[in-house]
GROMACS .gro file of C-alpha atoms in nm:
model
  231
    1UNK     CA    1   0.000   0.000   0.000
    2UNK     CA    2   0.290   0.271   0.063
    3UNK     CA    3   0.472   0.170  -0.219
    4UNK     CA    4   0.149   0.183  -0.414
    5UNK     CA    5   0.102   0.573  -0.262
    6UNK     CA    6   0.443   0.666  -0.342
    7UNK     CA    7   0.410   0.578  -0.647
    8UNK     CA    8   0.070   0.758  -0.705
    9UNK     CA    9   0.305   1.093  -0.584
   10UNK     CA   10   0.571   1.032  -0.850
   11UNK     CA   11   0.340   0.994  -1.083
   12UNK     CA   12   0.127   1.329  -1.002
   13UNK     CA   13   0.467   1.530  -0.956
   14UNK     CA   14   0.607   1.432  -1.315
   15UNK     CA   15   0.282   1.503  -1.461
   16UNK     CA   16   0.266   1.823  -1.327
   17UNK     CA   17   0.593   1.925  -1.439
   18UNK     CA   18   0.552   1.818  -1.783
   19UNK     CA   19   0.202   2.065  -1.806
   20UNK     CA   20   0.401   2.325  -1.656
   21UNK     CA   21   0.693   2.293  -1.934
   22UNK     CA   22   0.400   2.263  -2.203
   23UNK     CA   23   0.251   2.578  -2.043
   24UNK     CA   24   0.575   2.752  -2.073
   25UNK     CA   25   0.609   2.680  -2.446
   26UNK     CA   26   0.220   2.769  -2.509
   27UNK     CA   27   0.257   3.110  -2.337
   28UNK     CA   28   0.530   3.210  -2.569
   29UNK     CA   29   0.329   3.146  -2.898
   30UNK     CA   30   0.073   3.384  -3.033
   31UNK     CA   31  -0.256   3.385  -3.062
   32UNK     CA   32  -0.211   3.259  -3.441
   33UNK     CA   33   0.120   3.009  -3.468
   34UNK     CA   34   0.318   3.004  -3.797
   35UNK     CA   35   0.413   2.753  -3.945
   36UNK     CA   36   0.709   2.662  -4.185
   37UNK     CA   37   0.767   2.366  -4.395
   38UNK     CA   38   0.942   2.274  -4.690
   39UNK     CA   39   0.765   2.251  -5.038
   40UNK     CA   40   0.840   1.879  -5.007
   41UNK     CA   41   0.760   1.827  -4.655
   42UNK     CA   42   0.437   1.708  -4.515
   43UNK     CA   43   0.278   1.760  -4.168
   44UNK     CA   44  -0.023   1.584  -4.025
   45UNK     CA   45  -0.305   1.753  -3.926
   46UNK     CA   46  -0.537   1.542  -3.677
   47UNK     CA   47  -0.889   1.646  -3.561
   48UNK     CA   48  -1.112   1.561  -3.232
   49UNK     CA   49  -0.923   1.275  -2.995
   50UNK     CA   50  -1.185   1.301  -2.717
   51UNK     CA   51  -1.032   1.098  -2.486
   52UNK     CA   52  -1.000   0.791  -2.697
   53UNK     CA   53  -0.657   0.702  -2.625
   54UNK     CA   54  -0.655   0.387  -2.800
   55UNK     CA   55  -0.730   0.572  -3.146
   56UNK     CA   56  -0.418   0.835  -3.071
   57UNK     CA   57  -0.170   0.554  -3.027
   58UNK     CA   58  -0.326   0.386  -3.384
   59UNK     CA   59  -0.288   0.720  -3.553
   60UNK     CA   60   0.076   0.728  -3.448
   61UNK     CA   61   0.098   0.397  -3.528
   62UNK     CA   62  -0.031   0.393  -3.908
   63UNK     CA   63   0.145   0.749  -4.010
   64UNK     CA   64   0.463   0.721  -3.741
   65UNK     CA   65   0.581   0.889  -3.387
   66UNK     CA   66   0.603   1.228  -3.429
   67UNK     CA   67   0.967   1.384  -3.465
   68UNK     CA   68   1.106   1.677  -3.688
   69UNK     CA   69   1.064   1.479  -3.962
   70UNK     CA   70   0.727   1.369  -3.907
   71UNK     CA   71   0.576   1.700  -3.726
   72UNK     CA   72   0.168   1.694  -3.590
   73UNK     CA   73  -0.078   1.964  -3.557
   74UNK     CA   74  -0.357   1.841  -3.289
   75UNK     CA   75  -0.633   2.058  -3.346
   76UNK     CA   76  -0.823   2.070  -3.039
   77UNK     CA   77  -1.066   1.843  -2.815
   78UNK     CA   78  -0.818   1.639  -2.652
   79UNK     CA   79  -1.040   1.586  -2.402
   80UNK     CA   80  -1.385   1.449  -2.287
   81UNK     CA   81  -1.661   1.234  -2.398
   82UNK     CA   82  -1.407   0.910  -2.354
   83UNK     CA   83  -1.262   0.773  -2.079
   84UNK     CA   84  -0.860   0.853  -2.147
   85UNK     CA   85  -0.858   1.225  -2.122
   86UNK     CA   86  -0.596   1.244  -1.909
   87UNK     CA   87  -0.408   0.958  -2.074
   88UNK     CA   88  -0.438   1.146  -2.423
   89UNK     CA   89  -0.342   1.466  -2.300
   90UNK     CA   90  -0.027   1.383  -2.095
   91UNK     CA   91   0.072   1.171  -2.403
   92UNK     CA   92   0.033   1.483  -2.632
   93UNK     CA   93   0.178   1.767  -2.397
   94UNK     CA   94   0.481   1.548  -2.354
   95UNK     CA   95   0.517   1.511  -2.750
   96UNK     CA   96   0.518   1.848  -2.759
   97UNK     CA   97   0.772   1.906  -2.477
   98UNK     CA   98   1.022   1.694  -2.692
   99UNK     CA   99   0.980   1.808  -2.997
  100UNK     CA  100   0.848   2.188  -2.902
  101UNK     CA  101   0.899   2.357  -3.299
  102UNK     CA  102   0.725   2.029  -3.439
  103UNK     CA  103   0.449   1.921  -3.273
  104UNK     CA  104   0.166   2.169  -3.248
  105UNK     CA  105  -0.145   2.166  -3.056
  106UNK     CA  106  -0.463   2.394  -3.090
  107UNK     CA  107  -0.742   2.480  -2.817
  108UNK     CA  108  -1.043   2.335  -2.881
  109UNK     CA  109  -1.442   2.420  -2.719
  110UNK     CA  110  -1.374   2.137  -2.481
  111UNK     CA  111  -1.029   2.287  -2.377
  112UNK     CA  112  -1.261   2.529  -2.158
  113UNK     CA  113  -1.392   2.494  -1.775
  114UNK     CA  114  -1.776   2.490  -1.865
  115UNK     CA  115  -1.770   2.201  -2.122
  116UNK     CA  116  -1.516   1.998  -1.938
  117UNK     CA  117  -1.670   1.986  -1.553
  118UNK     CA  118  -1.957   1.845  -1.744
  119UNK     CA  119  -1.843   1.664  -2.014
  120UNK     CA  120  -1.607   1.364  -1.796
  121UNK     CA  121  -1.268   1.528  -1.781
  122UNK     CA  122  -1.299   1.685  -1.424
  123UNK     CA  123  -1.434   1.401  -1.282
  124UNK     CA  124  -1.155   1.208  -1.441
  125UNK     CA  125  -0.883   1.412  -1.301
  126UNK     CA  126  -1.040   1.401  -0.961
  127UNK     CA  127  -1.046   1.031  -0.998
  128UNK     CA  128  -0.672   1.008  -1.100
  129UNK     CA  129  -0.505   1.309  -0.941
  130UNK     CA  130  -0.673   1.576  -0.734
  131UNK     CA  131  -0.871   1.934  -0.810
  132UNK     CA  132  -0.505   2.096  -0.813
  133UNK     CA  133  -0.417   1.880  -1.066
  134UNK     CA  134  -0.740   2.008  -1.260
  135UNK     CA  135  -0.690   2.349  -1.211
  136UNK     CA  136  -0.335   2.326  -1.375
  137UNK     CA  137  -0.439   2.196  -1.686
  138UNK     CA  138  -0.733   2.420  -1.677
  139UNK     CA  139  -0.419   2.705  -1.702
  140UNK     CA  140  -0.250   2.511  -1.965
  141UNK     CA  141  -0.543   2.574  -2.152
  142UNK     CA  142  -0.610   2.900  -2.137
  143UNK     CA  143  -0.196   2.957  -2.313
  144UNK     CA  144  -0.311   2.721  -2.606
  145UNK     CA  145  -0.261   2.882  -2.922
  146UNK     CA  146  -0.619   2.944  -3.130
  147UNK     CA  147  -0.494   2.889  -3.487
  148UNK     CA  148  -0.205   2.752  -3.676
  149UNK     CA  149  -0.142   2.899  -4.018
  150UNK     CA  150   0.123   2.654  -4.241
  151UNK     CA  151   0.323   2.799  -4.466
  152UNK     CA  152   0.087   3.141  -4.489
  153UNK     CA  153  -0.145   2.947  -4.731
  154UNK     CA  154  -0.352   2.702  -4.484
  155UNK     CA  155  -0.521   2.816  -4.160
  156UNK     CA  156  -0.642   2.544  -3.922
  157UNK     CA  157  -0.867   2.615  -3.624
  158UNK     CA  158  -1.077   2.412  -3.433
  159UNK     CA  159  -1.402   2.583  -3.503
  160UNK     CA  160  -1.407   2.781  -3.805
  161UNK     CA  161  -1.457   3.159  -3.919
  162UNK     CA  162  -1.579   3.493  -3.774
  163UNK     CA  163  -1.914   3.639  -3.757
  164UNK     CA  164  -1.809   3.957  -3.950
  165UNK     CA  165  -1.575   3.966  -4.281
  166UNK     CA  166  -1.307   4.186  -4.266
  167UNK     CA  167  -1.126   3.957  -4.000
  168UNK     CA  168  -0.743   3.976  -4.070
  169UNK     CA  169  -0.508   3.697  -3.956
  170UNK     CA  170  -0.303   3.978  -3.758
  171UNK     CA  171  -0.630   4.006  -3.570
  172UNK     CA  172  -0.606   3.659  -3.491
  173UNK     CA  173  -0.286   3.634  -3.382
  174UNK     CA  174  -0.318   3.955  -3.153
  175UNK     CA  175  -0.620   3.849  -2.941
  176UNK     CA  176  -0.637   3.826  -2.591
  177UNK     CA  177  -0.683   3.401  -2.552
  178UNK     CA  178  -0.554   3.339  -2.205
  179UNK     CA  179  -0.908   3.362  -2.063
  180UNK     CA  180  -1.223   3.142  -2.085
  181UNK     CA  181  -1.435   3.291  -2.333
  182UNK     CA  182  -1.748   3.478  -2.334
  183UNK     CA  183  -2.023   3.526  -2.586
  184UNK     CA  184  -1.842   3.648  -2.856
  185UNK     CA  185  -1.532   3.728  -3.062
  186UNK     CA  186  -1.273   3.618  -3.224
  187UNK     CA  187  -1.161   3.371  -2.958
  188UNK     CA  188  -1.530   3.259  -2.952
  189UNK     CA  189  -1.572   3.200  -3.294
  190UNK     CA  190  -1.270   2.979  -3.367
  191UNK     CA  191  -1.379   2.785  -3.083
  192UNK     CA  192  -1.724   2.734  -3.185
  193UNK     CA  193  -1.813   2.793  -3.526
  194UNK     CA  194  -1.915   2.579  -3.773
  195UNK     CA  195  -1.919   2.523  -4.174
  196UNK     CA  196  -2.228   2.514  -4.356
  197UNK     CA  197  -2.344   2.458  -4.756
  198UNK     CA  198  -2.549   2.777  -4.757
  199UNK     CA  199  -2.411   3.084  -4.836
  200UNK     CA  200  -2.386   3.409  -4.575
  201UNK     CA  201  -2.380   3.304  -4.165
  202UNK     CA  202  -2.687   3.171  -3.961
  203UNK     CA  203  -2.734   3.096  -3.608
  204UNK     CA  204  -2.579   2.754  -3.492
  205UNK     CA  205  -2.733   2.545  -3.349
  206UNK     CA  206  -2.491   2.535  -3.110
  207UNK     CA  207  -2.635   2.863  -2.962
  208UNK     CA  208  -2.322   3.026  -2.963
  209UNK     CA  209  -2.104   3.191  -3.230
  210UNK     CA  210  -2.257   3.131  -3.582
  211UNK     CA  211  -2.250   2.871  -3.901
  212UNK     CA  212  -2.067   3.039  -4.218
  213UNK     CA  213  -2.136   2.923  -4.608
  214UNK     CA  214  -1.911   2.884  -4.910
  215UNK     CA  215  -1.909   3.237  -4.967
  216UNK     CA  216  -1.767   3.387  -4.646
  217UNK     CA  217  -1.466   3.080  -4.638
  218UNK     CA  218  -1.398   3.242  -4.979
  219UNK     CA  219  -1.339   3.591  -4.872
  220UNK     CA  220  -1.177   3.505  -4.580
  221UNK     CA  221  -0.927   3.327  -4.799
  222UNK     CA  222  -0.897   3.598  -5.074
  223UNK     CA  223  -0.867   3.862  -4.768
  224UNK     CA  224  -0.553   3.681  -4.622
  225UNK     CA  225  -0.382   3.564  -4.920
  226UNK     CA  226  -0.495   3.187  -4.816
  227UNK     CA  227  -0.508   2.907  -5.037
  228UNK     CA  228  -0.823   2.761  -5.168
  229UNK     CA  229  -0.626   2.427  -5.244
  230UNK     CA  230  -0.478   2.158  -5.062
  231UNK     CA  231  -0.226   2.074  -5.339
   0.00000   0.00000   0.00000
């Protein structure tokens, strides 16, 4: 039993170090990270992991571990909804402690105190660490980057675009994120937005933040000298 509860403290002290490291990192990035690679060089670009630890460690199997030659962007929900959360996210922050200028990781709705108390990963936390242990991560989130944009041509964010046009990627990349966010904004919107087939915006269904058609992507892209191609 004491070796057991020793062990339990190692555990929780390496695991906070490593999100304080990751924290460190995140805090130094913009809002908006750039993103260089070669004309020849790929970079992966993975979506939801919600706690499904299982499918992260087939991903890295199938397309390889990442490194500087095989960089990652993880673009947000890390968390939630499965049962791994905390397995996932340890696994990714420490990728990204070791390889810091190649592995990239993007917050997500679910990186955010309201949807995660009710969505498993407090209680999850609680169950393998302790509330302090939440809290940190909860401050790890708030320093996640909001966007990535590779190579000035392709923007990835977890939610999508704005609810105005005229949105610049400079705006982006100088707003406020180390917050939880309110009703609306920038932050907001590439949290929560969504695509849709119908041209203009509409309400999401959501209830926050809006759904944006084929036309507004386009602008966006022709506004910030994006590409409409993944080549």
């Amino acid at each position: 039993m004491e070796y057991q509860r020793d062990r339990n403290v190692l555990h929780k002290k390496y695991a906070c170090m490593i999100v304080m490291k990751a924290r460190e990192l995140f805090e130094a990035d913009k809002s908006l990270v750039d993103i260089t690679r070669g004309d020849d060089e790929e970079i992966t670009v993975c979506g939801d992991i919600h706690g499904q630890y299982y499918d992260l460690l087939n991903i890295f199997k199938l397309n390889g571990d990442p490194s500087k030659e095989n960089p990652y962007v993880f673009n947000g929900d890390f968390i939630d909804r499965g049962s791994f959360s905390v397995e996932v996210i340890m696994t990714l922050l420490s990728w990204k402690v070791c390889y810091p200028e190649h592995f990239f990781m993007s917050r997500g709705n679910h990186e955010t105190a309201q949807l995660n108390k009710l969505y498993g990963f407090y209680g999850e936390v609680l169950h393998k660490y302790d509330s302090k242990v939440y809290e940190l991560f909860n401050d790890l989130f708030k320093h996640l980057p909001l966007s990535h944009c590779i190579n000035k041509k392709v923007f990835v964010t977890h939610g999508g675009l704005f609810a105005k046009d005229g949105v610049k990627l400079e705006d982006i990349r100088k707003t406020q994120r180390v917050k939880e966010p309110g009703d609306e904004g920038i932050m907001v919107d590439c949290l929560w937005s969504d695509p849709s087939d119908t041209n203009g915006r509409n309400p999401s269904k959501r209830g926050i933040s809006c759904m944006f058609g084929p036309d507004v992507t386009e602008r966006f892209l022709d506004g910030n000298g994006l590409s409409k191609y993944l080549e």
